Short mmCIF file of C-alpha atoms and ligand atoms in Angstrom, two decimals:
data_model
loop_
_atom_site.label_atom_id
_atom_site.label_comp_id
_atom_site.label_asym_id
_atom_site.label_seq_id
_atom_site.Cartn_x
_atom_site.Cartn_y
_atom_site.Cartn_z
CA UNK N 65 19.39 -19.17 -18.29
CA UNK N 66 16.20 -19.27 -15.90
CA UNK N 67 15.31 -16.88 -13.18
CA UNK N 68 17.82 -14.81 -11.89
CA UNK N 69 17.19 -13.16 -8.72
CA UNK N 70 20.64 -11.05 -8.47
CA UNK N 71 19.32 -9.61 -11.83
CA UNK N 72 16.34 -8.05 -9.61
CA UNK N 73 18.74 -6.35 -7.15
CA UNK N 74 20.86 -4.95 -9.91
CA UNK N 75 17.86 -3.46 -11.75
CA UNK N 76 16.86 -2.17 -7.99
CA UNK N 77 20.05 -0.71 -7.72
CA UNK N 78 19.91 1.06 -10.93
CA UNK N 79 17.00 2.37 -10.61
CA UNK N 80 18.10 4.06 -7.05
CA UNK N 81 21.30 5.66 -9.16
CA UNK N 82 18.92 7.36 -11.35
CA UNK N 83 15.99 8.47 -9.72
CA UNK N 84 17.66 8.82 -6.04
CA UNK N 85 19.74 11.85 -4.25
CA UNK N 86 21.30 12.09 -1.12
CA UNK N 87 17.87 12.03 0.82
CA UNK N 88 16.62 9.01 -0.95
CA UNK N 89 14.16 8.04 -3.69
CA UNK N 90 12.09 10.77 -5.78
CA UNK N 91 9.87 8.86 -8.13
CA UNK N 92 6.93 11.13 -6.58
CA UNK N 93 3.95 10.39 -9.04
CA UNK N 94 3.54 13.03 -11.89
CA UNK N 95 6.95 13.99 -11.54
CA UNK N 96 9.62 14.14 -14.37
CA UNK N 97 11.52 11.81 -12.13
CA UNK N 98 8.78 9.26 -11.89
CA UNK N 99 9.02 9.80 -15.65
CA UNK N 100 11.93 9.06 -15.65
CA UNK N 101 11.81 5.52 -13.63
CA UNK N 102 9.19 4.74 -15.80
CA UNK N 103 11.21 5.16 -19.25
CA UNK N 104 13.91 3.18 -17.38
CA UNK N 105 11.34 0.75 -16.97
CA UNK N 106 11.22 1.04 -20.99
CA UNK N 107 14.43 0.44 -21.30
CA UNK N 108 14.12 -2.65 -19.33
CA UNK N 109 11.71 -4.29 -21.58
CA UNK N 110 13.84 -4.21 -24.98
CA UNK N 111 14.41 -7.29 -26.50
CA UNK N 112 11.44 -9.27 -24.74
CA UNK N 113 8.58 -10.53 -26.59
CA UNK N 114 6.03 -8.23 -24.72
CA UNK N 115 3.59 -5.35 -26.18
CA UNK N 116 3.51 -2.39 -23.74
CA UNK N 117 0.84 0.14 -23.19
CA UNK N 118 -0.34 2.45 -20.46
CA UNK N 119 -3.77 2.63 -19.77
CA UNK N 120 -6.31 5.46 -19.61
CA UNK N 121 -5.50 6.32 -15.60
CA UNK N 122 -1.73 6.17 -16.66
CA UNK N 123 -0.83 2.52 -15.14
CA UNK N 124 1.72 0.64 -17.09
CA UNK N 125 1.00 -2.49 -19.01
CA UNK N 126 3.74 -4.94 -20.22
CA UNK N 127 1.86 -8.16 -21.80
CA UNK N 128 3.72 -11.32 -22.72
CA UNK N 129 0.96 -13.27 -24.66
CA UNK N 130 -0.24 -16.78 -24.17
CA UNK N 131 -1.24 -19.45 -26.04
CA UNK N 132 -4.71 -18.44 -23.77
CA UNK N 133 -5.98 -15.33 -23.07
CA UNK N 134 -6.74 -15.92 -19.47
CA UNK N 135 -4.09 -13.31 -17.42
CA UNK N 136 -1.96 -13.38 -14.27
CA UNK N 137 -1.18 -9.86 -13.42
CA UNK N 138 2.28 -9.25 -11.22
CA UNK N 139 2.50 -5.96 -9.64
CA UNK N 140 3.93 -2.84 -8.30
CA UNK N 141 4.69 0.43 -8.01
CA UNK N 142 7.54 2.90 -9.13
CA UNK N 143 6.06 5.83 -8.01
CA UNK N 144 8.03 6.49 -3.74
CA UNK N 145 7.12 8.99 -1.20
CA UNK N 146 9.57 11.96 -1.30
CA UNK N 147 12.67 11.26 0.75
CA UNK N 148 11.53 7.40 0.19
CA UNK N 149 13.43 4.02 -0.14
CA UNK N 150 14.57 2.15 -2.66
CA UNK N 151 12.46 -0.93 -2.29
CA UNK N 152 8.91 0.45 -1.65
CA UNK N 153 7.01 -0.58 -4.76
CA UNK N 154 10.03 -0.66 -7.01
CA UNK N 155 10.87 -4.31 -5.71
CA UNK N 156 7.35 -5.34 -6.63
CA UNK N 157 7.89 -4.34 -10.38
CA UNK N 158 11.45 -5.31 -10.76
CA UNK N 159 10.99 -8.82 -9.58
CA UNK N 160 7.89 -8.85 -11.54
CA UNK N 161 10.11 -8.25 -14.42
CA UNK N 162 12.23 -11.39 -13.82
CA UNK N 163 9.48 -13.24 -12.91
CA UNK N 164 8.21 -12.11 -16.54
CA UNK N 165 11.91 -13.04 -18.01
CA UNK N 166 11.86 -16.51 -16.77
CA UNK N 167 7.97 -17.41 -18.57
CA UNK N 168 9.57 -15.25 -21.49
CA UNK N 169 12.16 -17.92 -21.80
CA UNK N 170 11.11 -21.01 -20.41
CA UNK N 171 8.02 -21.18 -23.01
CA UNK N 172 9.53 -19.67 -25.98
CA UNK N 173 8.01 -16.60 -25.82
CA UNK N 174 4.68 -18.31 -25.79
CA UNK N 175 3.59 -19.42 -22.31
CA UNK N 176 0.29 -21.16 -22.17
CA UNK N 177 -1.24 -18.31 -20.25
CA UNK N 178 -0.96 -14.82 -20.73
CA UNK N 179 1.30 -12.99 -18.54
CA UNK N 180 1.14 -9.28 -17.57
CA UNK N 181 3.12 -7.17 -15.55
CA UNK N 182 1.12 -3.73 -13.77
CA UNK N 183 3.22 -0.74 -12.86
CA UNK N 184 0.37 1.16 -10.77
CA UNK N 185 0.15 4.89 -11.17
CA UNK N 186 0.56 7.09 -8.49
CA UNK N 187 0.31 4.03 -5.53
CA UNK N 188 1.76 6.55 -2.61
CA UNK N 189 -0.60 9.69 -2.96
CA UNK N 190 2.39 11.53 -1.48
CA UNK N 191 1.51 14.87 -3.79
CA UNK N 192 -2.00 15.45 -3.79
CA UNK N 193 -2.84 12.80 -0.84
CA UNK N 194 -4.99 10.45 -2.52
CA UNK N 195 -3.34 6.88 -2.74
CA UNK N 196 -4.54 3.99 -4.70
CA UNK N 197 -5.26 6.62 -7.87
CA UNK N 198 -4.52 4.20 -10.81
CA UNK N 199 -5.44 0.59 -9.40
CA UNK N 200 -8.41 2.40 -8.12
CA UNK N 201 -9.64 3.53 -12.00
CA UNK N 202 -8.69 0.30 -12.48
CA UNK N 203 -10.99 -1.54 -10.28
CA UNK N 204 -13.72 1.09 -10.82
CA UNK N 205 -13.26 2.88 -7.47
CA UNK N 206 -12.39 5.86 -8.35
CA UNK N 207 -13.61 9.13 -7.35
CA UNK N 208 -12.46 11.87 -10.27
CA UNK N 209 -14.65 14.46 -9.52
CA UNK N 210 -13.59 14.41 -5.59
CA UNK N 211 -9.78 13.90 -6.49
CA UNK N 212 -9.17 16.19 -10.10
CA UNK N 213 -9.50 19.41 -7.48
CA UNK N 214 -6.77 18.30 -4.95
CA UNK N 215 -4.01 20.43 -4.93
CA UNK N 216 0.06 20.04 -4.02
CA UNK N 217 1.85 22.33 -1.51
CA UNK N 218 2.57 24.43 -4.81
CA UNK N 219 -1.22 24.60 -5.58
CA UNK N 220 -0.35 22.65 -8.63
CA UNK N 221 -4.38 20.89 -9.73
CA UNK N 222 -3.85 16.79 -9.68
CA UNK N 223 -5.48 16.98 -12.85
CA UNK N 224 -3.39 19.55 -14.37
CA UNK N 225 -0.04 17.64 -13.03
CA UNK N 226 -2.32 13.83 -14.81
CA UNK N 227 -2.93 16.59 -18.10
CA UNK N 228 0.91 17.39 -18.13
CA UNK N 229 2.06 13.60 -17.98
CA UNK N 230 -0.79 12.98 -21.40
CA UNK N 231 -3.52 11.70 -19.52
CA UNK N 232 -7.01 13.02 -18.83
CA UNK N 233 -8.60 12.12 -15.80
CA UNK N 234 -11.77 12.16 -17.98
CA UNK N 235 -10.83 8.77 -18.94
CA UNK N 236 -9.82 7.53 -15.54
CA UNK N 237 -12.71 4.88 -16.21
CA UNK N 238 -11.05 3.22 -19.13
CA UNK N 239 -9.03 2.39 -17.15
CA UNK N 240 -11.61 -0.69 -15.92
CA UNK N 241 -11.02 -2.42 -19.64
CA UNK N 242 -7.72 -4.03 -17.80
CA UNK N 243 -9.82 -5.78 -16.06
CA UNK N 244 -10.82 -8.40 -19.03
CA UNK N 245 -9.30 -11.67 -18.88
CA UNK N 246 -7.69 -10.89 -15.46
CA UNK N 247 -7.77 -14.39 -13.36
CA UNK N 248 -5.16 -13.88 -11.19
CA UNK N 249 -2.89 -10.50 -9.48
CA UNK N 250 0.03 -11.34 -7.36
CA UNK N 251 2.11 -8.59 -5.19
CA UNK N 252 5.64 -8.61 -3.53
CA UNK N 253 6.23 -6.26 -1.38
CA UNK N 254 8.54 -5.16 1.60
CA UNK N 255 6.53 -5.28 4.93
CA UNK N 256 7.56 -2.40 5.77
CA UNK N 257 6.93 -3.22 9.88
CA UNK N 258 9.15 -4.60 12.19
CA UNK N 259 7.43 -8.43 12.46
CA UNK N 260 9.52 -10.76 9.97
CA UNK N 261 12.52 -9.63 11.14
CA UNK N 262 11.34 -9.80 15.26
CA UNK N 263 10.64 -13.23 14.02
CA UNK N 264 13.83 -13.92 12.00
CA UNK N 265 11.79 -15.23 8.78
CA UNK N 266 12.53 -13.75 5.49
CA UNK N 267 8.89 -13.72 3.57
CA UNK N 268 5.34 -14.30 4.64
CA UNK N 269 2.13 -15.00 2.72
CA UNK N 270 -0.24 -11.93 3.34
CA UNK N 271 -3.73 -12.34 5.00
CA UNK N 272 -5.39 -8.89 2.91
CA UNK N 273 -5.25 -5.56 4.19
CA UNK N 274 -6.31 -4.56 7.20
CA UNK N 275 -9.70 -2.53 7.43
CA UNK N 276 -9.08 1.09 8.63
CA UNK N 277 -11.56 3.69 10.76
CA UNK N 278 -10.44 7.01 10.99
CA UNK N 279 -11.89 9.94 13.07
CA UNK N 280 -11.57 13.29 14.33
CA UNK N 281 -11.88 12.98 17.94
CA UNK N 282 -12.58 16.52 19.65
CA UNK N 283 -12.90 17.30 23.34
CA UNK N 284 -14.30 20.47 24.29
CA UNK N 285 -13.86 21.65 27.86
CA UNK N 286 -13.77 25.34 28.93
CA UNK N 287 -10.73 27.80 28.73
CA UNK N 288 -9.49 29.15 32.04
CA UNK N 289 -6.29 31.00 33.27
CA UNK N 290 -4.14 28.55 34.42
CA UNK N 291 -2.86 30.42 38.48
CA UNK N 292 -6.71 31.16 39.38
CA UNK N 293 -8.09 27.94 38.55
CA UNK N 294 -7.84 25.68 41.17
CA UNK N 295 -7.64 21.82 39.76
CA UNK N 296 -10.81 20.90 41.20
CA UNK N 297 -12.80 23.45 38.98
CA UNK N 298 -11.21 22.43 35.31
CA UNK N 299 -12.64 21.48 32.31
CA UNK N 300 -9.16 20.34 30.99
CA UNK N 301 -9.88 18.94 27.38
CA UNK N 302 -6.37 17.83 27.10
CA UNK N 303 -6.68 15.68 30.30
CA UNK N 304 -9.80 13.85 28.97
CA UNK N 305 -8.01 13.50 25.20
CA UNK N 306 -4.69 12.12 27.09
CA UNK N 307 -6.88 9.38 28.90
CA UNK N 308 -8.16 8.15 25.70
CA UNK N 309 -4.36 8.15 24.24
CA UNK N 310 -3.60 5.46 26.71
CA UNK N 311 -7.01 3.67 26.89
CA UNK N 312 -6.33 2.96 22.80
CA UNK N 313 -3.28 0.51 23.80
CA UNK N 314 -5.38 -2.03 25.74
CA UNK N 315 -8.74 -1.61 22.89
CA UNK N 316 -5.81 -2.66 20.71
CA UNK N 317 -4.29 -5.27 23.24
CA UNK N 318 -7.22 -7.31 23.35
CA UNK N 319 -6.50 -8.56 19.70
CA UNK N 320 -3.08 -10.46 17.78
CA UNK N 321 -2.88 -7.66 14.83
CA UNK N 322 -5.05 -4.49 15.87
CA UNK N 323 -3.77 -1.14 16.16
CA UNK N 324 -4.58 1.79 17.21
CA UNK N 325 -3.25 5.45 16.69
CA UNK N 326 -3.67 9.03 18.28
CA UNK N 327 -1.34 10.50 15.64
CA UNK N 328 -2.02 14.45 16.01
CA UNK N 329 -3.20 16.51 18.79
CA UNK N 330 -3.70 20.10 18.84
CA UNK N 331 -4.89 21.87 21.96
CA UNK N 332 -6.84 25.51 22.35
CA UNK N 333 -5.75 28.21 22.89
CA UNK N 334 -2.54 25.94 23.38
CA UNK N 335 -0.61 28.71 25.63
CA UNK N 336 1.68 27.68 28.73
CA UNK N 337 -0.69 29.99 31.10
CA UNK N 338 -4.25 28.60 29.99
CA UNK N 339 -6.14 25.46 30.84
CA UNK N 340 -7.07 23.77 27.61
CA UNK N 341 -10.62 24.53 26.48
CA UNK N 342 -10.50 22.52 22.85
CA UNK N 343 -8.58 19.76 21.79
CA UNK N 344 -8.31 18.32 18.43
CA UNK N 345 -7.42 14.13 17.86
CA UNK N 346 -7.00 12.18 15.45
CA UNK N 347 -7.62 8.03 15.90
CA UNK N 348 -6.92 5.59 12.98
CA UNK N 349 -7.77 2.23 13.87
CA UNK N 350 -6.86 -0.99 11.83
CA UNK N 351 -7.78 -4.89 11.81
CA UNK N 352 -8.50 -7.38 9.57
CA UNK N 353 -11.90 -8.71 11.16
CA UNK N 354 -14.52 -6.18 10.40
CA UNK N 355 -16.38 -7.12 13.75
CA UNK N 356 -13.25 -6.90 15.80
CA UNK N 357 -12.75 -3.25 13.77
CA UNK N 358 -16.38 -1.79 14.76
CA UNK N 359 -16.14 -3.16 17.95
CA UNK N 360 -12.77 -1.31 18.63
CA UNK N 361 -14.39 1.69 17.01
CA UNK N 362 -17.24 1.16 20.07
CA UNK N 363 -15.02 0.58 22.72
CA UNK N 364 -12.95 3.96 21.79
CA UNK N 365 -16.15 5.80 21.84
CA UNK N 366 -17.28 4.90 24.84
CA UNK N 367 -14.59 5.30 26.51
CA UNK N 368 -14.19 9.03 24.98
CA UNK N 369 -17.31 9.59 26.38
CA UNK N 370 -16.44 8.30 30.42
CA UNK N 371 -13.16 10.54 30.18
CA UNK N 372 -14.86 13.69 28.77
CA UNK N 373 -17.31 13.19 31.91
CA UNK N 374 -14.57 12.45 34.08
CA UNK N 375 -13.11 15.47 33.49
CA UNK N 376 -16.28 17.68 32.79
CA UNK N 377 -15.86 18.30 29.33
CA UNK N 378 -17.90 16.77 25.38
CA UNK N 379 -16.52 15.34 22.99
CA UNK N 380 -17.94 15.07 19.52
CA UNK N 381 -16.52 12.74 16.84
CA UNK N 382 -16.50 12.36 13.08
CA UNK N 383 -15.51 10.34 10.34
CA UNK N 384 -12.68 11.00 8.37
CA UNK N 385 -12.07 8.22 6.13
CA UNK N 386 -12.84 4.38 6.66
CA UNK N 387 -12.45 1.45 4.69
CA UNK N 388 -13.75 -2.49 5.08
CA UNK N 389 -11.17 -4.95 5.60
CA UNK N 390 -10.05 -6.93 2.46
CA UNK N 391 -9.26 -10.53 2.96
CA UNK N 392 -7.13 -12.44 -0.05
CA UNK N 393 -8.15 -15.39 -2.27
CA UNK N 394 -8.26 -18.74 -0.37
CA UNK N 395 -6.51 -20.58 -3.24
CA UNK N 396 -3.92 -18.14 -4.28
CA UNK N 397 -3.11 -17.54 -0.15
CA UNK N 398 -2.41 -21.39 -0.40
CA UNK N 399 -0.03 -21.30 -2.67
CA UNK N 400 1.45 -18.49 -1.54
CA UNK N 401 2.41 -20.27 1.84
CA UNK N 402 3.68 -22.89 -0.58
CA UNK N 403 5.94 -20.75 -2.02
CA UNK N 404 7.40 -19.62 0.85
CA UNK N 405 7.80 -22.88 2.92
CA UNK N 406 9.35 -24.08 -0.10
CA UNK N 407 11.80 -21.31 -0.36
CA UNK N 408 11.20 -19.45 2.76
CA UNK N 409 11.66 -22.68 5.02
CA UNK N 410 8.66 -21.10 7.25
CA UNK N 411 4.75 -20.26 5.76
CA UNK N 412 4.01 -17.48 8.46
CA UNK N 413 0.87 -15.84 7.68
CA UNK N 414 0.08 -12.24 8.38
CA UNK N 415 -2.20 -8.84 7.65
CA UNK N 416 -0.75 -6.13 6.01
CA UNK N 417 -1.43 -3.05 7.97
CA UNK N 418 -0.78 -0.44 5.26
CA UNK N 419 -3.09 -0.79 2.38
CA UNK N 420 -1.23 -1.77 -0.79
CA UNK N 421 -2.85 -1.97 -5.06
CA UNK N 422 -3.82 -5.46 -4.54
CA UNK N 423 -6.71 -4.11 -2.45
CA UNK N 424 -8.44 -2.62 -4.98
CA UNK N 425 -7.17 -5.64 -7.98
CA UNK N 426 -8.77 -7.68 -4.87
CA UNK N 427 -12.24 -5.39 -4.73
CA UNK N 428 -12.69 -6.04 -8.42
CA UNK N 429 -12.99 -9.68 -8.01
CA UNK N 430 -9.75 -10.59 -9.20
CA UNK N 431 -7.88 -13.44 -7.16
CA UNK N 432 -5.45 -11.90 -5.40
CA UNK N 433 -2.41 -12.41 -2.60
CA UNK N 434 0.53 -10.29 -1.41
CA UNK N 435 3.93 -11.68 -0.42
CA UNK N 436 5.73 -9.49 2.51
CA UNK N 437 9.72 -10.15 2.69
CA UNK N 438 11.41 -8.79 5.42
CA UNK N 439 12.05 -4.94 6.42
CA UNK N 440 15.14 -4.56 8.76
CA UNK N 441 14.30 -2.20 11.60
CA UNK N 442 10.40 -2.05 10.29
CA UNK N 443 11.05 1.31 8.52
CA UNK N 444 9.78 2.56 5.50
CA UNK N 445 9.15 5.83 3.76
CA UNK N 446 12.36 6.85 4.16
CA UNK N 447 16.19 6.48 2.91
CA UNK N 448 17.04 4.10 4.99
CA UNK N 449 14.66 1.79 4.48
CA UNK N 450 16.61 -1.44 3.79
CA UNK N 451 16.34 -5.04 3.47
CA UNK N 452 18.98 -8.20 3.42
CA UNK N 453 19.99 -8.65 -0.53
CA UNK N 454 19.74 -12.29 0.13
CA UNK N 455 15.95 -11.95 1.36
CA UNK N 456 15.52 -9.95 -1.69
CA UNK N 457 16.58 -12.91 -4.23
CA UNK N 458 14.47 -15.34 -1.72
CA UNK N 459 11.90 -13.37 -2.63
CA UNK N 460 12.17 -12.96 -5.98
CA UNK N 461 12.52 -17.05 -6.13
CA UNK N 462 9.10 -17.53 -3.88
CA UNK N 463 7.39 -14.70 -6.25
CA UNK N 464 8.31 -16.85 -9.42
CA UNK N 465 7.17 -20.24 -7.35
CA UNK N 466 3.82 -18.89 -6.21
CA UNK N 467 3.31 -17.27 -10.23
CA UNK N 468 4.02 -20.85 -11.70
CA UNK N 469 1.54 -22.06 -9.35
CA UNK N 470 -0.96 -19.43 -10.43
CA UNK N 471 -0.01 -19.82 -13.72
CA UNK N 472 -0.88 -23.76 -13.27
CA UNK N 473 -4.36 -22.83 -11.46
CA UNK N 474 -5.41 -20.52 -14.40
CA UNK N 475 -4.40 -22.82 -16.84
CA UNK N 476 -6.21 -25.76 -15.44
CA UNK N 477 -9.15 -23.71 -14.70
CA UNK N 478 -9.23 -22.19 -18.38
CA UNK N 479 -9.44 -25.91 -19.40
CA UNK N 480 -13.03 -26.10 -18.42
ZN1 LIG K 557 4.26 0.46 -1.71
#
């Protein structure tokens, strides 16, 4: 028997059954649900010739050893947001799995390169908002002291919740030993947006991740009663910050793949009889061209700057959070569009807006590339994220193309 794809969606299904309710998946990270996917996962692995180990930060290593020790990682997550889907992250390790199945059996046990398969740790940073926690030890990103102090809605300590699961953030940076032998990482993923399925293609070889800036935006006007002020004497914060909502869409229009977001206003003293004297914005921004990104960033603050004038008011801003735009290995996007002509029909290339593991696998150095298949309706994060069961075994054929591709690169490469 070689690959089989309908394998992927039954373990998929599974999975959902026992880690899933009536509002969707619960694998939140440094749960005893998560815990549970993850001896599932166990489970899963009986009977193949693999060692399995989890490393220092808590990711999960199954290893199917070459006849050379040179490694191509496949990847995912189990972990989901609460209320999530069945597909985000899970579909990366489960086809993963058959992808590991197929090199299992087609080489005896004994492939000429060693094959690994990564179940990040804690990908969604849904409890203690910090994402990226386990590929980031692993890529020697990490920031422990900054991140062992965050706290859940329960004021439960992120490192007493890593402590109760048997690891010590301590040793977060052991976590980097992974890293040896590592030539290659590849990631399936849903997209998770609305594009694939706009464009009625199943898959799509991913650009990298888009870069991200993201700012507090504050206008400050003055606070008046809202019968005695006549509209000629305001300083209406709001007005200037609603300007800038709408100036964002044509910053963003000017590019094929930027965005921009105003996702949260609050407004001072934010009563129905006063003239707003403060109001508090939020803008994430997003491309994969760092000069297009800082340029954006420019344009917005500029143009912050003309509306708080217009409308007599400051605005200060400050950074939040930013990170550079990661672009994925030349080769290994190659074959990745390959792959997906071959079984796709189509190579459509695109950024991934959200950031995913294989930016930080990508940050170490490691050759990486992602593989999108389609999301129907673009949603995500939520039950009813979904996507077409016969997408899902394309994709699970076009991940096992582009890994014996890899697998051919590595091994070539190792020759010399
Ligand atoms: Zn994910």
């Amino acid at each position: 028997m070689s690959l089989q794809p309908e394998r992927t969606i039954a373990d998929l299904k599974e999975l959902r059954e026992l880690t899933g309710d009536e509002n969707g998946a619960q694998r939140v990270a440094w749960t005893d649900t998560w815990l549970k996917a993850r001896e599932w996962f166990q489970s899963k692995i009986k009977g193949l010739p693999v060692q399995h180990h989890y490393d220092a930060a808590g990711n999960s290593w199954t290893t199917l050893p070459g006849a050379s020790e040179k490694t191509l990682i496949l990847g995912g997550h189990l972990d989901s947001v609460p209320n999530g889907g069945w597909l985000d992250g899970s579909l990366g390790v489960t086809a993963s799995l058959e992808v590991l199945r197929r090199f299992a059996e087609e080489f005896d046990g004994r492939p000429p390169i060693t094959v690994r398969l990564v179940d990040w740790a804690d990908e969604e940073g849904a409890r203690f908002g910090r994402s990226l926690l386990g590929s980031s030890a692993f890529a020697g990103t990490s920031s422990i002291q900054a991140d062992r102090v965050r706290t859940d809605k329960d004021n439960v300590r992120l490192e007493d919740a890593v402590t109760r699961c048997g690891f010590s953030m301590d040793r977060f940076p052991e976590a980097a030993r992974e890293q040896k032998n590592a030539a290659a990482y590849l990631e399936l993923h849903i997209e998770q947006g609305p594009v694939l399925e706009r464009m009625g293609l199943p898959l799509a070889a991913v650009l990298g991740t888009k870069g991200v800036e993201r700012h507090a935006v504050t206008f400050l006007g003055q606070e008046a009663h809202s019968g005695s002020t006549p509209m000629s004497a305001r300083h209406d914060a709001l007005a200037a910050a609603a300007k800038l909502a709408l100036e964002i869409r044509s910053i963003a229009g000017k590019h094929d793949d930027s965005v921009c977001t105003m996702g949260s206003v609050k407004t001072f003293p934010g009563i129905v009889t006063a003239v707003v004297g403060r109001c508090e914005t939020t803008l994430d921004q997003r491309d994969l061209d760092a000069k297009i990104l800082a340029g954006m960033l420019r344009e917005a603050q500029e143009a912050s700057e003309r509306f708080a004038r217009e409308e007599k008011c400051t605005v200060e801003w400050s950074r939040i959070w930013s990170i550079e735009p990661i672009a994925f290995h030349p080769a290994l996007l190659g074959f990745c569009e390959e792959a997906v002509r071959e079984i796709g029909g189509a190579a459509h290339r695109m950024p991934s807006g959200p950031l995913h593991d294989a930016a930080e696998v990508s940050r170490a150095g490691i050759p990486t590339v992602m593989m999108f298949v389609q999301s129907l309706r673009g949603i995500s994060h939520n039950k009813i994220e979904d996507s077409r069961e016969e997408h899902l075994e394309l994709a699970v054929q076009a991940l096992d193309r582009l890994a014996g591709k890899t697998a051919r690169w590595i091994e070539a490469g190792s020759r010399n």
